[in-house]
């Protein structure tokens, strides 16, 4: 975050002399969001651009912090506010609340990030029983003055004094009924006068005090209420969910009033400089005549499309178009705007860089490049890997006529369809019999884990982005919508009631969209993402029928590829995945796991290997495994011809290849009772018992296996070498790299390496080819990272296994902890995001950085990569770029995201703050 001015900032908790707590709109600018909040910073920016902004001032977040820390406003604040109010009164030529011609202001909250739960704006501050008369005279419109006054009492009563807003609404409805008025504009001055009396009564009764008649008191109370709203429950919850720090505080804007409710030549509206859904330039927005403030979005009367304003008030319309162009050129981005027209005079009340859909983000970035407003590096900052990932999920066909029945928090993306089930047991049972199910719960807990695994998607009515359901679903890559509060989930009766009363019973089909949070009744057809079609090569950018989105993604990816330093590889174990990865832009395979090559029909061979009593038996099974492994590698080298392929030797504990202990025990017991022959089963059972580990993650696995099962690793190395030789003979260009897992000390690596070198030399001699196989290691244990300098002596490359490294650095096993206590940790802020999702920079990350440095000190040309899932996580990619790794490796579908983020990391211009 760059700030071009250097404001004096108060130390929190004290009011330091000389600190400035109030800024006039003419004093700020858009880069002071930390201090002035988003709204205040942009009001100042517009003021300084010479746009028509009603004058006013901003009370800083620092003042708010002092208030929140000490419970009192800083001493200097009152005087500063007085001085700024004086200046404002001078400028406007009238005094706040002045009886014959009152200055009125709005008090508006405005934090750095816009946030639901913050106090609503109070308009028309300064009106009282006296000044309402003055306003009426000045405006020559009694109705307007009383309408403004009743709005003040209503907003003030509700937001500052905490009176239930419905009471005012009911009184308003009654007044309308009495008058047979369809809309509020049909109420006349006399009706509104009566309404004011009724409103004041409500305040007195509910708040236990009179509506304050002193204008300054009104203003001060409103300012304090804004400060207090920072710690309101809803604001706190939102910050926790969005990972916004709790100590930022909010600014308060005091802005002189302009009136859109002065008759048909007045009005209020909102606008976007381009369509936030498609990115197209044009006139997007709504306008409402004779209205104030939120009327336009509150839906109390029908708005007209902004284009109609041209007919209603051509002069203001033209001016608005001009201003929108100025803003776009200035912010070099899509802006959204609030404006008001007072008797033909246009006023700007707010602007900010507008939110947009993922697709629009890509389109707008390329459009702005074409307009010459931004360069390629900046375009990369305008999109994110998360947005690209969102565009790659299959999505629901929105043209399908299926009813949306609710909306929750988009917790884990994807489009899932299935039968509603309300408990884990049923989810598992139904999915075993081939049904697709959606697990619906109020909230999930560790008992629901099996059901979550079995389900296509998870829907909860409670909890936010860090709830159990959300965390676990994201960890599993499963679609999840959580916190859909309008859905009434009744797990006892296995049903859910949707708004409007319709009931979803167990077995009814529903669809949930984890990217938008939307919930539908019935089956919504799923369509593939055009972006994936493009990466797959089934749709071409530049083709006649290519859509604009694909075109934009294509161009942004090219920018990223040009800028990035990090190479991107894939985690892939077979030719099919490898080929897809290549299409998606992979520059090699960073992790080929070999364990699946031991499953399926080969399991029996592996069992024999594990059970072998004699060397001859063992060699026999190894000999049978060799050609099978070799064939796998030949296919892989062919698919990845000319690109590096890193093959990891067998990693998981052996018992994973043996049958389940309980199942086997039952089989043995049955055979025994039936007196059937069961010698093999018994031997197997003994082996399973022998290999059973209390904590397999920390047991006999990885290089340890290679060292205790003679011939296992050498067989794998031979398969790799022979496969490479075969590809060479076929004029291919295999580039195999052999990777040893779970090394903790250089000695382990040295022994395996010596054996491997011998085997490779044998194959080279036998085939008459030179293979040049690189041998390296995973760095996934703290000890390996700490002794990386030594390990580099025996390794030509390091690949950081950040998943295991995270487990061993923190001392917890992912499967156990994610389901059991991560929610509590996230909710209590121990970490903001799961360290399995985004690398823990301070802990795990610092080990990675240190190991990279030590390794390179020993061996300057040491190749460095990462092959954990972090390799496809946006924030982690930036970190790996910064610590100087050569490549990241991730699952094929994450490759475009990694490419994009690597490009963004390389071109991150200081000060750019697009989230
Ligand atoms: P929000 O953050 O919810 O948009 P705002 O502070 O922007 O809250 O204000 C709510 C409504 O009141 C908006 O429509 C805004 O344009 C309007 N408004 C705020 N201040 C003034 C003012 N001084 N004169 C007229 N309308 C105002
Ligand atoms: Mg606003
Ligand atoms: Mg590992």
Short mmCIF file of C-alpha atoms and ligand atoms in Angstrom, two decimals, residues 39 43 54-55 104-110 114-115 118-124 155 253-260 268-270 291-297 337-340 342 347-350 352, ligand 1:
data_model
loop_
_atom_site.label_atom_id
_atom_site.label_comp_id
_atom_site.label_asym_id
_atom_site.label_seq_id
_atom_site.Cartn_x
_atom_site.Cartn_y
_atom_site.Cartn_z
CA UNK A 39 -15.54 6.65 0.69
CA UNK A 43 -14.76 11.94 -2.19
CA UNK A 54 -20.94 18.79 -1.98
CA UNK A 55 -18.32 20.18 0.44
CA UNK A 104 -27.91 20.27 6.61
CA UNK A 105 -25.35 17.46 6.48
CA UNK A 106 -25.18 13.72 6.14
CA UNK A 107 -23.07 11.59 8.46
CA UNK A 108 -21.70 8.57 6.60
CA UNK A 109 -19.53 5.70 7.74
CA UNK A 110 -16.66 4.60 5.53
CA UNK A 114 -16.87 -1.46 2.41
CA UNK A 115 -18.52 -3.64 4.97
CA UNK A 118 -21.54 -0.65 9.48
CA UNK A 119 -23.88 2.14 10.44
CA UNK A 120 -26.23 3.36 7.76
CA UNK A 121 -25.91 6.92 6.64
CA UNK A 122 -28.05 9.55 8.40
CA UNK A 123 -29.24 12.26 6.05
CA UNK A 124 -30.64 15.73 6.80
CA UNK A 155 -32.93 7.28 10.14
CA UNK A 253 -17.74 11.54 6.51
CA UNK A 254 -19.72 14.69 7.14
CA UNK A 255 -21.08 15.95 3.86
CA UNK A 256 -23.31 18.93 3.15
CA UNK A 257 -26.72 17.84 1.89
CA UNK A 258 -27.97 18.10 -1.63
CA UNK A 259 -31.58 17.27 -2.31
CA UNK A 260 -32.97 14.87 -4.83
CA UNK A 268 -31.01 10.37 -7.31
CA UNK A 269 -29.23 7.56 -9.10
CA UNK A 270 -26.47 4.99 -9.28
CA UNK A 291 -36.09 10.81 -4.29
CA UNK A 292 -33.41 10.87 -1.67
CA UNK A 293 -30.61 8.56 -0.68
CA UNK A 294 -31.26 4.89 -0.68
CA UNK A 295 -34.72 5.20 -2.27
CA UNK A 296 -33.15 4.21 -5.56
CA UNK A 297 -31.95 0.83 -4.37
CA UNK A 337 -21.05 6.06 -8.82
CA UNK A 338 -23.79 7.60 -6.69
CA UNK A 339 -25.19 10.96 -7.78
CA UNK A 340 -28.03 13.29 -7.02
CA UNK A 342 -31.01 18.98 -7.21
CA UNK A 347 -23.83 16.39 -7.61
CA UNK A 348 -21.45 13.46 -7.17
CA UNK A 349 -21.88 11.65 -3.86
CA UNK A 350 -19.62 8.65 -4.15
CA UNK A 352 -15.17 3.68 -6.13
P1 LIG B 1 -23.61 3.56 1.54
O1 LIG B 1 -22.21 3.31 1.95
O2 LIG B 1 -24.58 2.63 2.12
O3 LIG B 1 -23.74 3.74 0.06
P2 LIG B 1 -23.79 6.44 1.69
O4 LIG B 1 -23.07 7.19 2.74
O5 LIG B 1 -23.18 6.46 0.36
O6 LIG B 1 -24.01 4.97 2.23
O7 LIG B 1 -25.24 7.08 1.70
C1 LIG B 1 -26.46 6.46 1.55
C2 LIG B 1 -27.30 7.22 0.54
O8 LIG B 1 -27.42 8.58 0.88
C3 LIG B 1 -26.68 7.19 -0.83
O9 LIG B 1 -27.69 7.08 -1.78
C4 LIG B 1 -26.01 8.52 -0.91
O10 LIG B 1 -25.88 8.93 -2.24
C5 LIG B 1 -26.95 9.41 -0.13
N1 LIG B 1 -26.26 10.56 0.45
C6 LIG B 1 -25.22 10.52 1.30
N2 LIG B 1 -24.80 11.76 1.62
C7 LIG B 1 -25.62 12.61 0.96
C8 LIG B 1 -25.70 14.04 0.88
N3 LIG B 1 -24.84 14.82 1.52
N4 LIG B 1 -26.65 14.57 0.11
C9 LIG B 1 -27.52 13.77 -0.54
N5 LIG B 1 -27.50 12.43 -0.51
C10 LIG B 1 -26.56 11.84 0.24
#
